[in-house]
Amino acid sequence: CVLIVRSLNMLYDLKLTVHGEMDIAYRGEIQTPSRCGRMDQCVAFGRAVTKMTFDSDLLSTESVRAASNIYMVVVDLCSKKDTKEILKCLNEAYPFPRRDVDKALHSLLGEINQEMCQEAQEILGDRDERKAAERLGQAMCKAQARWDEIAVPLCPHELKAPSLHRLLEFPALQRHITGGKGVG
């Protein structure tokens, strides 16, 4: 959706800000069956490292300066997931947690997420490329482990991510990677 809004903005010189493009894209996207959230609009920032903070429907952003080069590989594992089913399962914990697992999800997507993001932002300030890459990889693995522990039990049929775990644990890759995070 961001790509379409960005194209129209450029084509018709609408003078929308990046945040304006993101907002229109989000409003369009929630009209579709996938009902994706605001975080999906992060692609509007392009290659810039940007911290996004959400408070209900409010979004604030902050540019993050990386002190050294961080090289990442994004992999399409050609696996399947049902976003609507994942959202259905996770949304059962909202707006008010009823069970301990719901409270844990609130914590994971709230204060635990904030702590992990703060840690990643601090790591990006490290001028030593190798050290920063290793620490960021470890942080991503830690984030994935917390996701596996807390979120996966709420929707195991969609969130177990066997392809991701096979890749991250593949012996021949171990000397080439520092970590990974995702769903797939």
CSV table of C-alpha atoms in Angstrom, one decimal:
chain,number,residue,atom,x,y,z
A,1,CYS,CA,0.0,0.0,0.0
A,2,VAL,CA,2.9,2.4,0.8
A,3,LEU,CA,4.2,1.9,-2.7
A,4,ILE,CA,0.9,2.9,-4.3
A,5,VAL,CA,0.5,6.0,-2.1
A,6,ARG,CA,4.1,7.0,-2.7
A,7,SER,CA,3.6,6.6,-6.5
A,8,LEU,CA,0.4,8.7,-6.5
A,9,ASN,CA,2.1,11.3,-4.3
A,10,MET,CA,5.0,11.6,-6.8
A,11,LEU,CA,2.8,11.4,-9.9
A,12,TYR,CA,0.3,14.1,-8.7
A,13,ASP,CA,2.7,16.1,-6.6
A,14,LEU,CA,0.4,15.8,-3.6
A,15,LYS,CA,3.1,17.0,-1.2
A,16,LEU,CA,2.4,14.3,1.4
A,17,THR,CA,5.0,13.7,4.1
A,18,VAL,CA,6.3,10.2,4.7
A,19,HIS,CA,4.0,10.1,7.7
A,20,GLY,CA,1.1,11.2,5.5
A,21,GLU,CA,1.9,8.5,3.0
A,22,MET,CA,2.1,5.9,5.8
A,23,ASP,CA,-1.3,7.0,7.3
A,24,ILE,CA,-3.1,6.8,4.0
A,25,ALA,CA,-1.5,3.4,3.2
A,26,TYR,CA,-2.5,2.1,6.6
A,27,ARG,CA,-6.1,3.3,6.2
A,28,GLY,CA,-6.3,1.6,2.8
A,29,GLU,CA,-4.7,-1.6,4.1
A,30,ILE,CA,-7.1,-2.0,7.0
A,31,GLN,CA,-9.9,-2.1,4.5
A,32,THR,CA,-8.4,-5.3,3.0
A,33,PRO,CA,-8.9,-8.8,4.5
A,34,SER,CA,-5.3,-9.0,5.8
A,35,ARG,CA,-6.0,-6.1,8.2
A,36,CYS,CA,-2.2,-5.5,8.7
A,37,GLY,CA,-1.0,-3.0,11.2
A,38,ARG,CA,0.9,0.3,11.2
A,39,MET,CA,4.3,-1.5,11.5
A,40,ASP,CA,3.9,-2.7,8.0
A,41,GLN,CA,4.2,0.9,6.8
A,42,CYS,CA,7.8,1.1,7.9
A,43,VAL,CA,8.9,0.5,4.3
A,44,ALA,CA,8.1,4.1,3.7
A,45,PHE,CA,11.4,5.1,5.4
A,46,GLY,CA,13.4,3.2,2.8
A,47,ARG,CA,16.9,2.2,3.9
A,48,ALA,CA,16.9,4.6,6.9
A,49,VAL,CA,17.1,3.0,10.3
A,50,THR,CA,14.0,4.3,12.1
A,51,LYS,CA,12.6,3.7,15.5
A,52,MET,CA,8.8,3.5,15.5
A,53,THR,CA,6.9,3.9,18.7
A,54,PHE,CA,3.2,3.0,18.8
A,55,ASP,CA,0.6,4.1,21.4
A,56,SER,CA,-2.7,2.8,20.2
A,57,ASP,CA,-3.3,4.5,16.8
A,58,LEU,CA,-0.6,7.1,17.4
A,59,LEU,CA,2.8,6.6,15.8
A,60,SER,CA,6.0,8.5,16.5
A,61,THR,CA,9.3,8.0,14.7
A,62,GLU,CA,12.9,8.7,15.4
A,63,SER,CA,15.9,8.4,13.1
A,64,VAL,CA,18.5,6.0,14.5
A,65,ARG,CA,22.1,6.5,13.5
A,66,ALA,CA,24.1,3.4,12.9
A,67,ALA,CA,27.7,4.0,14.0
A,68,SER,CA,29.0,1.2,11.7
A,69,ASN,CA,27.9,-0.8,8.7
A,70,ILE,CA,25.6,-3.6,9.5
A,71,TYR,CA,25.1,-6.1,6.7
A,72,MET,CA,21.8,-8.0,6.8
A,73,VAL,CA,20.4,-10.7,4.6
A,74,VAL,CA,16.7,-10.9,4.2
A,75,VAL,CA,15.5,-14.3,3.2
A,76,ASP,CA,12.2,-15.5,1.7
A,77,LEU,CA,11.9,-19.0,3.0
A,78,CYS,CA,9.1,-19.7,0.6
A,79,SER,CA,7.0,-20.9,3.5
A,80,LYS,CA,3.3,-20.1,4.2
A,81,LYS,CA,1.6,-18.3,7.0
A,82,ASP,CA,-1.9,-17.1,7.4
A,83,THR,CA,-1.7,-13.5,8.6
A,84,LYS,CA,-5.5,-13.3,9.3
A,85,GLU,CA,-5.3,-16.5,11.5
A,86,ILE,CA,-2.2,-15.2,13.4
A,87,LEU,CA,-4.0,-11.8,14.0
A,88,LYS,CA,-7.1,-13.7,15.1
A,89,CYS,CA,-5.2,-15.8,17.6
A,90,LEU,CA,-3.1,-12.9,19.0
A,91,ASN,CA,-6.0,-10.5,19.2
A,92,GLU,CA,-7.8,-12.9,21.5
A,93,ALA,CA,-5.5,-11.5,24.2
A,94,TYR,CA,-6.7,-8.0,23.6
A,95,PRO,CA,-7.8,-5.5,24.8
A,96,PHE,CA,-7.9,-7.0,28.2
A,97,PRO,CA,-5.8,-10.1,29.1
A,98,ARG,CA,-7.9,-12.8,30.7
A,99,ARG,CA,-5.3,-15.6,31.1
A,100,ASP,CA,-1.6,-15.6,32.1
A,101,VAL,CA,-0.6,-16.3,28.5
A,102,ASP,CA,-2.5,-13.2,27.5
A,103,LYS,CA,-0.7,-11.1,30.1
A,104,ALA,CA,2.6,-12.6,28.9
A,105,LEU,CA,1.8,-11.5,25.3
A,106,HIS,CA,0.9,-8.0,26.5
A,107,SER,CA,4.3,-7.9,28.2
A,108,LEU,CA,6.1,-9.3,25.2
A,109,LEU,CA,4.6,-6.8,22.8
A,110,GLY,CA,4.9,-4.0,25.4
A,111,GLU,CA,7.8,-3.6,27.9
A,112,ILE,CA,9.8,-6.6,26.7
A,113,ASN,CA,9.7,-5.3,23.1
A,114,GLN,CA,10.7,-1.8,24.3
A,115,GLU,CA,13.7,-3.2,26.2
A,116,MET,CA,14.7,-5.3,23.1
A,117,CYS,CA,14.4,-2.3,20.8
A,118,GLN,CA,16.4,-0.1,23.2
A,119,GLU,CA,19.1,-2.8,23.3
A,120,ALA,CA,19.2,-2.9,19.5
A,121,GLN,CA,19.4,0.9,19.3
A,122,GLU,CA,22.4,0.8,21.7
A,123,ILE,CA,24.1,-1.9,19.7
A,124,LEU,CA,23.7,0.2,16.5
A,125,GLY,CA,25.8,2.9,18.3
A,126,ASP,CA,28.8,0.5,18.5
A,127,ARG,CA,31.6,1.6,16.1
A,128,ASP,CA,33.1,-1.9,15.9
A,129,GLU,CA,31.4,-3.6,12.9
A,130,ARG,CA,32.2,-7.1,14.0
A,131,LYS,CA,31.2,-6.6,17.6
A,132,ALA,CA,28.0,-4.8,16.6
A,133,ALA,CA,27.0,-7.5,14.1
A,134,GLU,CA,27.6,-10.2,16.7
A,135,ARG,CA,25.7,-8.4,19.4
A,136,LEU,CA,22.8,-7.6,17.0
A,137,GLY,CA,22.6,-11.2,15.9
A,138,GLN,CA,22.5,-12.3,19.6
A,139,ALA,CA,19.8,-9.8,20.3
A,140,MET,CA,17.8,-11.0,17.3
A,141,CYS,CA,18.1,-14.6,18.5
A,142,LYS,CA,17.1,-13.6,22.0
A,143,ALA,CA,14.0,-11.8,20.6
A,144,GLN,CA,13.1,-14.8,18.6
A,145,ALA,CA,13.4,-17.0,21.6
A,146,ARG,CA,11.1,-14.8,23.6
A,147,TRP,CA,8.6,-14.9,20.7
A,148,ASP,CA,8.8,-18.6,20.5
A,149,GLU,CA,8.3,-18.9,24.3
A,150,ILE,CA,5.4,-16.5,24.6
A,151,ALA,CA,3.6,-15.9,21.3
A,152,VAL,CA,4.0,-19.2,19.5
A,153,PRO,CA,1.8,-21.1,22.1
A,154,LEU,CA,-1.1,-18.8,21.2
A,155,CYS,CA,-1.0,-19.8,17.6
A,156,PRO,CA,1.3,-22.8,17.2
A,157,HIS,CA,-0.1,-24.0,13.9
A,158,GLU,CA,1.0,-20.7,12.2
A,159,LEU,CA,3.9,-19.4,14.3
A,160,LYS,CA,6.2,-22.4,14.9
A,161,ALA,CA,8.3,-21.3,12.0
A,162,PRO,CA,10.0,-24.7,11.3
A,163,SER,CA,11.8,-23.4,8.1
A,164,LEU,CA,13.3,-20.5,10.0
A,165,HIS,CA,14.6,-22.7,12.8
A,166,ARG,CA,16.0,-25.2,10.4
A,167,LEU,CA,17.9,-22.4,8.6
A,168,LEU,CA,19.2,-20.8,11.8
A,169,GLU,CA,20.3,-24.1,13.1
A,170,PHE,CA,21.8,-25.4,9.8
A,171,PRO,CA,25.4,-26.4,10.7
A,172,ALA,CA,27.0,-25.3,7.5
A,173,LEU,CA,25.7,-21.7,8.0
A,174,GLN,CA,26.8,-21.2,11.6
A,175,ARG,CA,30.2,-19.7,10.8
A,176,HIS,CA,28.5,-17.2,8.4
A,177,ILE,CA,25.7,-15.9,10.5
A,178,THR,CA,25.4,-14.1,13.9
A,179,GLY,CA,21.7,-14.5,14.4
A,180,GLY,CA,18.2,-14.2,12.9
A,181,LYS,CA,14.6,-13.3,13.6
A,182,GLY,CA,11.4,-13.8,11.8
A,183,VAL,CA,8.3,-15.9,11.1
A,184,GLY,CA,8.2,-18.4,8.3
